XYZ file of C-alpha atoms in Angstrom:
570
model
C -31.871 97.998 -60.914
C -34.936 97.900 -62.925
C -36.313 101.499 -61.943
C -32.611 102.486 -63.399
C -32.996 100.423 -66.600
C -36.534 102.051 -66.906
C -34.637 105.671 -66.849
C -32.221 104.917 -69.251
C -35.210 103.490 -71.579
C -36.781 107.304 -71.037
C -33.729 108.958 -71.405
C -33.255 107.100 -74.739
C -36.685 107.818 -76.267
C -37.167 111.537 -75.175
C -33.544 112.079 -76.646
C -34.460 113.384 -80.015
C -36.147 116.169 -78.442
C -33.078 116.975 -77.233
C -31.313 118.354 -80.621
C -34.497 119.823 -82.000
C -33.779 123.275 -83.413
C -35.055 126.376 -82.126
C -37.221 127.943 -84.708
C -35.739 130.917 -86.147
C -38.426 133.824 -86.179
C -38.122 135.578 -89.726
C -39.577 138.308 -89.215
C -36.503 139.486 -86.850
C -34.117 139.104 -88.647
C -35.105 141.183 -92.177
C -31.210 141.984 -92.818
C -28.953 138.685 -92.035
C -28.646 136.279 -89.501
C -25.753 133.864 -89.128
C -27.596 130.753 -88.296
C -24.483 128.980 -86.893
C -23.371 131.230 -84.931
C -26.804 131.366 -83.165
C -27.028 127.296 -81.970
C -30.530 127.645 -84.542
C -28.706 124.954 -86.790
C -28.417 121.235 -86.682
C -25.458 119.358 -88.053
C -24.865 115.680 -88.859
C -22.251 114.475 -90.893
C -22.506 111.818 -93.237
C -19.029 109.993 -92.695
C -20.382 107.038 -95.779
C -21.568 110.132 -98.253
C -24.652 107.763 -98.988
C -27.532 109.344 -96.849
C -30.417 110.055 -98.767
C -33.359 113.322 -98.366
C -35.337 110.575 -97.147
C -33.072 109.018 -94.673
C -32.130 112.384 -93.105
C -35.835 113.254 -92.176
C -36.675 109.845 -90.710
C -37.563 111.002 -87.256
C -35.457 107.539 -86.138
C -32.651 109.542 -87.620
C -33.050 112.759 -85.800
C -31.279 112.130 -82.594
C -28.333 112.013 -85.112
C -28.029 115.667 -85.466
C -26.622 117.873 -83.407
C -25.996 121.553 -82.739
C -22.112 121.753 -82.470
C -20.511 122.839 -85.589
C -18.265 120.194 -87.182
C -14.676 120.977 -86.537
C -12.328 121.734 -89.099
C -10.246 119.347 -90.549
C -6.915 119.573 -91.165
C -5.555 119.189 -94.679
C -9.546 118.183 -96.086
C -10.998 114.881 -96.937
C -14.473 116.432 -94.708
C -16.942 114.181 -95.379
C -20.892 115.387 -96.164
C -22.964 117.565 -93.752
C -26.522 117.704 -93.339
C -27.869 120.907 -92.309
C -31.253 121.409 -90.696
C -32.874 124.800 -89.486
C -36.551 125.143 -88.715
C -37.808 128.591 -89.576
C -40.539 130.301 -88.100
C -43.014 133.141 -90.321
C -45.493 135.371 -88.042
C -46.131 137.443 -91.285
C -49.276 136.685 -93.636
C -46.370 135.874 -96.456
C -42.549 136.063 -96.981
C -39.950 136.520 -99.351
C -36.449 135.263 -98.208
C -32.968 132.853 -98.992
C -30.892 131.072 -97.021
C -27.372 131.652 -98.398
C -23.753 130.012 -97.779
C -21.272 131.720 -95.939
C -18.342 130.738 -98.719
C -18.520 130.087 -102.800
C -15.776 127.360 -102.110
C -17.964 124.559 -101.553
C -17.995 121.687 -104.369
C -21.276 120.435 -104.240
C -24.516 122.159 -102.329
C -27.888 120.530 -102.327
C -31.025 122.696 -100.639
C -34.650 120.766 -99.530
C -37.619 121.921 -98.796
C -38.899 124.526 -97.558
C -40.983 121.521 -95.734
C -44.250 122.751 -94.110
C -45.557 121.093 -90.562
C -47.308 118.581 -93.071
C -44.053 117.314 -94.594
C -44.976 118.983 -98.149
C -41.914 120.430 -99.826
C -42.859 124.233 -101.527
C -40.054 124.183 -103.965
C -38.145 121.837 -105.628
C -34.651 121.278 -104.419
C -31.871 123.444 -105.531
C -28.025 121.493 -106.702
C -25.539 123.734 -107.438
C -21.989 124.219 -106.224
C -18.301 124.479 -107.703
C -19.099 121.365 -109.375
C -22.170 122.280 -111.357
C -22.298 125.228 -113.834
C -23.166 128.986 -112.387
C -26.388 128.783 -114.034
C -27.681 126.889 -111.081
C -27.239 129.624 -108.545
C -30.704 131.235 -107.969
C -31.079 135.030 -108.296
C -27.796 134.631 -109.937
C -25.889 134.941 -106.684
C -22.337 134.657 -106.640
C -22.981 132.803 -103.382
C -25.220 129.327 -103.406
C -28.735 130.340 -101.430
C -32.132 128.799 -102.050
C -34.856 131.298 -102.235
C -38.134 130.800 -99.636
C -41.781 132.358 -100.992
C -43.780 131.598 -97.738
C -47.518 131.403 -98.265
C -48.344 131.877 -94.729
C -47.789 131.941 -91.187
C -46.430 128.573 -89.836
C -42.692 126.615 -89.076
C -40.891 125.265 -91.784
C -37.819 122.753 -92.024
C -35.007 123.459 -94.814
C -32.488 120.867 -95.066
C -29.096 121.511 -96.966
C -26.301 119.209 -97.690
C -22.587 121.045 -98.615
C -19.818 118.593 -99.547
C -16.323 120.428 -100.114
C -12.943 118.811 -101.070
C -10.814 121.425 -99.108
C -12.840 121.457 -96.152
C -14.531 124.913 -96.149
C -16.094 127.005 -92.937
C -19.429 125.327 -93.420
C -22.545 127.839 -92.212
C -25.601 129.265 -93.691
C -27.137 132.725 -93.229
C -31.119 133.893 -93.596
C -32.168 137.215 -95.073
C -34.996 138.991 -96.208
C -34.921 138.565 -100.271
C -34.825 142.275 -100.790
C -32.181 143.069 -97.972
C -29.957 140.298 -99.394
C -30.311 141.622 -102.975
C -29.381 144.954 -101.703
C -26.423 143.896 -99.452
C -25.506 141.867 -102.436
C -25.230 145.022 -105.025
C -22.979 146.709 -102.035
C -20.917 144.201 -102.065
C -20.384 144.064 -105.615
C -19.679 148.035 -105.176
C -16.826 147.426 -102.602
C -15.535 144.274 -104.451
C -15.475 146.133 -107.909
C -13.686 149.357 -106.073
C -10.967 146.551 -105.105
C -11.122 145.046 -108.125
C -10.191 148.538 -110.135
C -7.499 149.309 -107.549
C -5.667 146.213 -108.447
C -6.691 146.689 -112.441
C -4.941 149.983 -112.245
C -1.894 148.956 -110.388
C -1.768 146.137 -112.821
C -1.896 148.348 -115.953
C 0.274 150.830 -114.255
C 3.278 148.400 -114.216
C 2.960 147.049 -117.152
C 3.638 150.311 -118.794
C 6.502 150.801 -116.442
C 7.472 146.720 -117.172
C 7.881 147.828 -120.840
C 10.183 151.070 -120.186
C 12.374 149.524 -117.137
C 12.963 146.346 -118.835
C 13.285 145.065 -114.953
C 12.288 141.182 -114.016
C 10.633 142.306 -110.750
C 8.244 144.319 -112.480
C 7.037 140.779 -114.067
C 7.196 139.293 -110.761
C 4.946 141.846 -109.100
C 2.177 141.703 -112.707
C 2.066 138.044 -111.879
C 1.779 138.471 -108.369
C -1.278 141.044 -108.677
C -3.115 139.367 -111.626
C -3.286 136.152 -109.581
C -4.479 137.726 -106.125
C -7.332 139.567 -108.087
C -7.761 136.250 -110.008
C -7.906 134.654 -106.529
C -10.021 137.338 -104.941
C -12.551 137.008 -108.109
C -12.939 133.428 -107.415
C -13.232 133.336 -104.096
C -16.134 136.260 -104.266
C -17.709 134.153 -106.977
C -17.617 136.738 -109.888
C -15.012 135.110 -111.594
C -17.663 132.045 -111.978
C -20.126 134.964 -112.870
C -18.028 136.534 -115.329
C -15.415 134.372 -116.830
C -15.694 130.440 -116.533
C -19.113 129.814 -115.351
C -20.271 127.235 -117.780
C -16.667 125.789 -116.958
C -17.246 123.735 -113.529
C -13.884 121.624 -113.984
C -12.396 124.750 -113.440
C -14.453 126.930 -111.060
C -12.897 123.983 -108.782
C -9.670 124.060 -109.261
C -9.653 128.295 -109.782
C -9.789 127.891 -105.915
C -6.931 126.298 -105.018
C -4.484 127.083 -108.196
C -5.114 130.732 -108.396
C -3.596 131.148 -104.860
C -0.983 128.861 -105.611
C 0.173 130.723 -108.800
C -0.386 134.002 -106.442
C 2.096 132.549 -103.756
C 4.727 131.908 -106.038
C 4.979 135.181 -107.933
C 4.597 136.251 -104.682
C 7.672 134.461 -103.336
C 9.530 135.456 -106.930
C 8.635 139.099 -106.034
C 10.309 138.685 -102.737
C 13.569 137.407 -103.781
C 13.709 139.859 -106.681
C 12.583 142.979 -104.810
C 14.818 142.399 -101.990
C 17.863 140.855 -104.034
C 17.966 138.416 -100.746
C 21.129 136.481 -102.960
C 23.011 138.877 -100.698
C 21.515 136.426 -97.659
C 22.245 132.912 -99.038
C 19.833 131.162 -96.245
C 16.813 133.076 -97.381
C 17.064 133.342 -100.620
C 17.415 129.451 -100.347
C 14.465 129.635 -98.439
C 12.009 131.824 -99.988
C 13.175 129.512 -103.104
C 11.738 126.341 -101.794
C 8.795 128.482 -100.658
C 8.074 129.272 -104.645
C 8.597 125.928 -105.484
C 5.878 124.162 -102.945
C 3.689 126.876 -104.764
C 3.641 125.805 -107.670
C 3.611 122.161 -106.275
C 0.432 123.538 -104.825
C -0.870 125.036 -108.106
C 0.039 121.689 -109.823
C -1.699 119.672 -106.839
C -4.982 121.714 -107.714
C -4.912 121.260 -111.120
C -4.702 117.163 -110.620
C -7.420 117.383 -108.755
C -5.606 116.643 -104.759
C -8.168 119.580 -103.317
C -7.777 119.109 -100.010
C -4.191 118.406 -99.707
C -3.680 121.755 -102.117
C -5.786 123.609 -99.873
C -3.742 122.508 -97.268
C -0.281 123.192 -98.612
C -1.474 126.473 -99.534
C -2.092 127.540 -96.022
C 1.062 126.183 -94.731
C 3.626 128.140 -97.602
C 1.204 131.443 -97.040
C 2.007 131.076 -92.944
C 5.752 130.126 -93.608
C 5.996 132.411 -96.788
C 4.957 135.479 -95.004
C 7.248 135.110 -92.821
C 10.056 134.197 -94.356
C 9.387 137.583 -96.377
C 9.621 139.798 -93.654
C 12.188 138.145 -91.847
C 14.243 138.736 -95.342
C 12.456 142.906 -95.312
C 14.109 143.256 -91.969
C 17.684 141.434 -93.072
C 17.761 143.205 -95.905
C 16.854 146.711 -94.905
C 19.407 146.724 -92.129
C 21.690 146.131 -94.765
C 21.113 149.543 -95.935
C 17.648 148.791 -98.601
C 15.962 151.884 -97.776
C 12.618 150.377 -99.647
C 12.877 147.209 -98.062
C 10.679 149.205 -95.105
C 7.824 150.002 -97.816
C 8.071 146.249 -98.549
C 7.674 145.075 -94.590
C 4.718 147.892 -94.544
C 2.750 145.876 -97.607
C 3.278 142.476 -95.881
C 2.059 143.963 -92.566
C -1.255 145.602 -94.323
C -2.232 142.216 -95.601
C -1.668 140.826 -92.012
C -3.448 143.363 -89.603
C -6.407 142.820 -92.565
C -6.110 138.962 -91.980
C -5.705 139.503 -88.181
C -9.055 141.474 -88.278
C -10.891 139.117 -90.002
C -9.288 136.382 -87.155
C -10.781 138.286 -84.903
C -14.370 139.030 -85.948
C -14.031 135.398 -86.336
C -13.391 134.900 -82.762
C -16.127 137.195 -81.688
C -13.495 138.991 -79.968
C -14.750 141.990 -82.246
C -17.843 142.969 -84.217
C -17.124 143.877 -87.462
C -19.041 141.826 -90.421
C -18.078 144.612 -92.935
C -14.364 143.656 -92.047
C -15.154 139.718 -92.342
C -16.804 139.595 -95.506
C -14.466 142.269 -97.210
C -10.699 142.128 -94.888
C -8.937 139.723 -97.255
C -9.198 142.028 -100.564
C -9.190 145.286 -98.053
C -5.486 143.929 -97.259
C -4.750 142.571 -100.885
C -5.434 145.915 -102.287
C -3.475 147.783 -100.030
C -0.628 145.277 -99.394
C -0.226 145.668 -103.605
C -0.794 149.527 -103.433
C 2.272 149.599 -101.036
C 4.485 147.196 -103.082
C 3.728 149.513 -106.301
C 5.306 152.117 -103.814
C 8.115 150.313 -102.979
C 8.847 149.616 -106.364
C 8.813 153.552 -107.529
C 11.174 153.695 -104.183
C 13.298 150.710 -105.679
C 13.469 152.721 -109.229
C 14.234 156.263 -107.981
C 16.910 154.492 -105.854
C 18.433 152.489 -109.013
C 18.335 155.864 -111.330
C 19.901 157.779 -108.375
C 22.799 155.263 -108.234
C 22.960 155.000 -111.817
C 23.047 158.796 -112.261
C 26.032 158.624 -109.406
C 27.606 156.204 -111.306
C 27.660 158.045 -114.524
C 28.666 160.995 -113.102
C 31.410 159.285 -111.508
C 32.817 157.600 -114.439
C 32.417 160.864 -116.631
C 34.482 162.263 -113.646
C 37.136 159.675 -114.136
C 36.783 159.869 -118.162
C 37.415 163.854 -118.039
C 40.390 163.360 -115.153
C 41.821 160.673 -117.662
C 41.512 163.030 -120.227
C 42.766 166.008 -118.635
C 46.582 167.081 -117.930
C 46.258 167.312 -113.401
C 48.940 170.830 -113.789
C 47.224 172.836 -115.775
C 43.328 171.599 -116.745
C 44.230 171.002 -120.487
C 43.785 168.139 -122.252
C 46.393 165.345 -122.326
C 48.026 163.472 -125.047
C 44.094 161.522 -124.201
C 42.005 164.016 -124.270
C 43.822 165.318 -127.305
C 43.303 162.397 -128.947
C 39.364 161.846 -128.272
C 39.044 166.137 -129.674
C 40.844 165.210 -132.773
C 38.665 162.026 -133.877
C 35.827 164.014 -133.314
C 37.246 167.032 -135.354
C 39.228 165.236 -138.138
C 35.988 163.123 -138.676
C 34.403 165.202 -140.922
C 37.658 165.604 -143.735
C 37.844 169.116 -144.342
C 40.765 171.409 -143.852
C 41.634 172.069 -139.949
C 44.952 173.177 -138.475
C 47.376 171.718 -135.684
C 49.909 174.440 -134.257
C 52.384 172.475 -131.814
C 53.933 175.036 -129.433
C 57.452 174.387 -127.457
C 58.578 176.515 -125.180
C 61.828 178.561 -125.737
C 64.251 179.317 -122.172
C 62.152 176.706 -120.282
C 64.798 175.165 -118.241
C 67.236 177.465 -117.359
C 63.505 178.809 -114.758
C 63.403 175.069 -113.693
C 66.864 174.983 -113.191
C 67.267 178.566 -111.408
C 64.301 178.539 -109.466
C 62.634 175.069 -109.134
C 59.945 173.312 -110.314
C 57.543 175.320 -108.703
C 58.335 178.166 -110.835
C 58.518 175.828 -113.676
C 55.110 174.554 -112.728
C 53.732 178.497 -112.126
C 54.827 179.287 -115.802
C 53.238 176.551 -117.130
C 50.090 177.055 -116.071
C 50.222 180.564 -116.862
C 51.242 179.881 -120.389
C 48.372 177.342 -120.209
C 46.047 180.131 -119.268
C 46.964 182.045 -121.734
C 46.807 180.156 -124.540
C 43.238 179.059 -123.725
C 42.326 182.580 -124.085
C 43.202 183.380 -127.571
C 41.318 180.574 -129.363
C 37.793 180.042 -130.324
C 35.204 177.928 -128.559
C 35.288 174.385 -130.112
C 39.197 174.338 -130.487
C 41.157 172.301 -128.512
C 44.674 173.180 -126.434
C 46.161 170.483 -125.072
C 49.701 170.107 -123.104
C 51.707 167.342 -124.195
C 53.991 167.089 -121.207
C 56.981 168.896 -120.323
C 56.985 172.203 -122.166
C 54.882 171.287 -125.172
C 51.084 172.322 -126.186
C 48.923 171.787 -129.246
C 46.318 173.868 -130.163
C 43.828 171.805 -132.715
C 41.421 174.163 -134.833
C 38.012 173.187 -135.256
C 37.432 175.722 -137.931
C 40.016 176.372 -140.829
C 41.524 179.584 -141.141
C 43.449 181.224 -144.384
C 47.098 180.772 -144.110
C 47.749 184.964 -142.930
C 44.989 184.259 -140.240
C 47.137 181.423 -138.657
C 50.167 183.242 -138.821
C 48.480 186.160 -137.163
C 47.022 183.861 -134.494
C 50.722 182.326 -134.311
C 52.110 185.789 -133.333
C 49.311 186.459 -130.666
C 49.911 183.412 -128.967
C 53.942 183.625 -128.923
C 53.214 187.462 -127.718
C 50.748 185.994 -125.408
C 53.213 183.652 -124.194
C 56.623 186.373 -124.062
C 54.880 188.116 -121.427
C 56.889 187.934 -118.180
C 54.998 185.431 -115.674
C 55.279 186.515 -112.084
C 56.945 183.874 -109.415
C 57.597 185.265 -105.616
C 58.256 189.042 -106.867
C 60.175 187.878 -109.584
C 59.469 188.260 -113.612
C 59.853 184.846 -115.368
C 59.990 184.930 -119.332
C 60.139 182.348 -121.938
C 59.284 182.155 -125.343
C 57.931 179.751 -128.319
C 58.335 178.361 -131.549
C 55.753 177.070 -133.373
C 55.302 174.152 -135.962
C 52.084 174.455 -138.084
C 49.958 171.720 -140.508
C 46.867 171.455 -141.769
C 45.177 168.922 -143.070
C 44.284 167.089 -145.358
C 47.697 168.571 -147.270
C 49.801 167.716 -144.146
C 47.845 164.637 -143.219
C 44.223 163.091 -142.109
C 44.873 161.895 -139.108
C 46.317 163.364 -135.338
C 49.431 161.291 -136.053
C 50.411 162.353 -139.479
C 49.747 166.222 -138.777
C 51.838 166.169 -135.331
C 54.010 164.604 -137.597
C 54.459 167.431 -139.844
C 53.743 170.199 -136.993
C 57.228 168.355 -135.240
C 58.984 169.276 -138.373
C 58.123 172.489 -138.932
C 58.358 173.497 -135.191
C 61.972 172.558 -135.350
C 62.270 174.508 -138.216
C 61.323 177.288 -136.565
C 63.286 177.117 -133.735
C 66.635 176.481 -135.934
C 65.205 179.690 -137.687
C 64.387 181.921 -134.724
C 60.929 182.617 -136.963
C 59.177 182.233 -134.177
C 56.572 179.862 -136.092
C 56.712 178.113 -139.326
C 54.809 176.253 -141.494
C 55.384 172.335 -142.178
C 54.973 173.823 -146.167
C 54.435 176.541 -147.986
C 50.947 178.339 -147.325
């Protein structure tokens, strides 16, 4: 029993050795290393949020770390971590940082670099969400504390990261130079994102202003905020536009995405008019309004539980959308597919980025850029879609017009003989009369009309008519108007006034035009006309008063025999 209590006594003393951390040698790794990925960094979490510098390098202390990362925890509230890495330089000097893996981190704190004789070289670095930009050394849109190494030896950095919504935690080391230069090529891909989305952005703006159409708001809200969102989350919109603004670098991060989610959710419903599935549309609803619950969340300050509902409606929210792309198109929404294509571009890039994450593939272009790779195209697709979504409306809308101008002319149009009707008469003469200077109505009525209806049928009846229609359309000018009345009557309206012998002349070609025998089944069919003629404005203004007049002087010439008359004396 004793020799076992004298183990236990070794185990317990020898136990710090345990957790130290293997050095990391700096001069292999000139262009990145991800420290905690590598089991080179030492964690301990500080569940009270009191621990001091001090504290945290008392070697009683050190057993305390270890070399697991902590895990995440759902919907926030993390408390503190301590980070410790011991870094090893064979070179005569170096120049290097030790950079964050996120910008979404409230409050970072850097120590050291400590030397084997527990000097600090630098004086500790606070920055974070919580503190104004100006505190990020080199300027970096990411928080990093630069290393100058005097000389070959092992040194000890500690760090401690707070965040409210529970960020992936990690730090990286790199070669000052390389990181600079990685730095400006991310910029370069960010900024090529960045003028994608600009552009698309712009682009529907214009067309917002011509169309006049709601989801073109929907989808300028929904891209302003995800390249708001993207801008904060890369840290340049802390660079750029509210850096000396800390209340709101920290809630940017969790009520950008917010507002992006529910324009994003408005866009949805709009695009894919899913009131035609009552469910969804009820659905997607409630999906915009724990967005902006989320966006409101943010702004009070309730990070972690913001952060939190903002994963949960982007999971169910996706979802939802593409279960109401695939309801929708099979009702016939041709661009409901370019929809369902922009949803799954912003998921494969997401997916990717899963993966790298997993190790499963090795890709750290895809992990540090995937998330605006798929913003920008999942928005280049939906600007598609909604050029798809136009084209179709203006298509319909041209059908439409061309129907009802169909169904305007066939109301206007006698179905015998392709004249106008009493309608279409009607319409030509307001446009004609409008302008109050003289104009002529001849009303024609057929002479020996039914005794052919009688004798032969309606058919023949119906033959001569249009015949006599025919005919009459021939002899006038372009712009007049003959119209058939019904039965055996037609009106010819001039557009242009003639003398008073000119109309009688054009009266005698259009009773000889008329006289000439029709043919019907080998058979010569012949009728005649009489013809009643006004003009206006001494016969009257309007269609009424001068078929009026015509009536009366078209009887007069058929009591006559004149063959035309006029309603008074030209």
């Amino acid at each position: 029993m004793k020799l076992l209590r004298a183990c236990l006594l070794l185990l317990l003393a020898i136990h710090p050795f345990w957790v130290q951390a293997t050095p990391v040698v700096l001069d292999e790794h000139r262009q990145g290393l991800q420290l905690h990925e590598t089991g080179r960094l030492l964690w301990l979490a500080d569940a009270s949020g009191t621990l001091t510098l001090d504290e945290v390098r008392d070697p009683a202390l050190a057993g305390r770390f270890g070399s697991a990362p902590p895990a995440p925890h759902p919907g926030g509230g993390a408390p503190p971590y301590w980070l410790k890495v011991v870094l090893e330089q064979r070179a005569e000097n170096g120049d290097w940082v030790l950079a964050t893996q996120t910008t979404a981190i409230k409050d970072v704190r850097f120590f050291g670099p400590f030397d084997a004789a527990g000097h600090a070289l630098a004086a500790p670095v606070h920055t974070g969400l919580s503190q104004p930009f100006a505190t990020r050394p080199l300027g970096s849109e990411r928080y990093l504390m630069r290393l100058q190494l005097p000389a070959p030896g092992t040194y000890t950095v500690y760090a401690r990261l707070y965040g409210d919504a529970a960020p992936v935690l990690g730090l990286s080391v790199w070669e000052t130079a390389e990181y600079l230069q990685w730095r400006q090529h991310k910029r370069l891909f960010d900024g090529i994102c960045y003028g994608i989305l600009l552009t698309l952005l712009v682009y529907n703006l214009a067309l917002a202003g011509i169309f006049r159409d709601a989801t073109y708001g929907y989808y300028i809200g929904q891209c302003a905020f995800a390249l708001l969102t993207l801008a904060s989350f890369n840290g340049h919109a802390a660079h750029y536009l509210w850096g000396q603004w800390p209340w709101w670098q920290e809630r940017g991060n969790v009520v950008l995405p917010g507002l992006w989610l529910l324009f994003g959710a408005l866009f949805a419903r709009s695009f894919l008019d899913t009131r035609q599935v009552p469910l969804l549309d009820w659905l997607l609803r409630g999906v915009g309004m724990l967005a902006a619950c989320t966006a409101l969340l943010g702004l009070a300050g309730r990070f972690a539980t913001a952060q939190a509902l903002n994963e949960a409606v982007t999971s169910v929210g996706a979802l939802l959308a593409a279960v109401a792309a695939i309801a929708i198109m099979r009702r016939g929404f041709r661009p409901a597919r370019w929809y369902l294509g922009g949803q799954a571009m912003l998921f494969l890039s997401v997916l990717g980025v899963v993966l790298v994450n997993w190790k499963l593939i090795d890709a750290p272009f895809l992990l540090a850029n995937g998330l605006q790779i798929g913003v920008a195209a999942e928005m280049a697709v939906f600007a598609v879609a909604l050029s798809r979504r136009i084209s179709g409306m203006r298509a319909s809308q041209t059908a439409l017009r061309l129907h009802a101008a169909h169904l305007a002319e066939a109301a206007a149009t006698d179905p015998l003989t392709g004249l106008a009707n009493r309608s279409g008469l009607a319409q030509g003469a307001a446009r004609i009369l409008a302008d109050g200077a003289p104009h002529a109505l001849m009303l024609l009525d057929l002479d020996h009309f039914k005794p052919i209806n009688d004798a032969h049928g309606h058919d023949a009846g119906d033959a001569v008519l249009c015949t006599v229609a025919a005919r009459l359309q021939a002899q006038i000018r372009t712009g007049d108007i003959v119209a058939r009345l019904g039965g055996d009557e037609f009106v010819v309206l001039l557009a242009a006034p003639l003398p008073g012998d000119q109309l009688a002349a054009l009266a005698r070609r259009l009773d000889a035009a008329v006289r000439q025998p029709v043919d019907f089944q080998g058979q010569a069919l012949t009728v005649g006309a009489s013809t009643g003629i006004a003009c206006s404005p001494r016969d009257g203004h309007t269609l009424t008063e001068l078929m009026r007049s015509a009536d009366r002087a078209m009887y007069q010439a058929k009591q006559a025999r004149s063959g035309h008359a006029f309603s008074t004396a030209a």
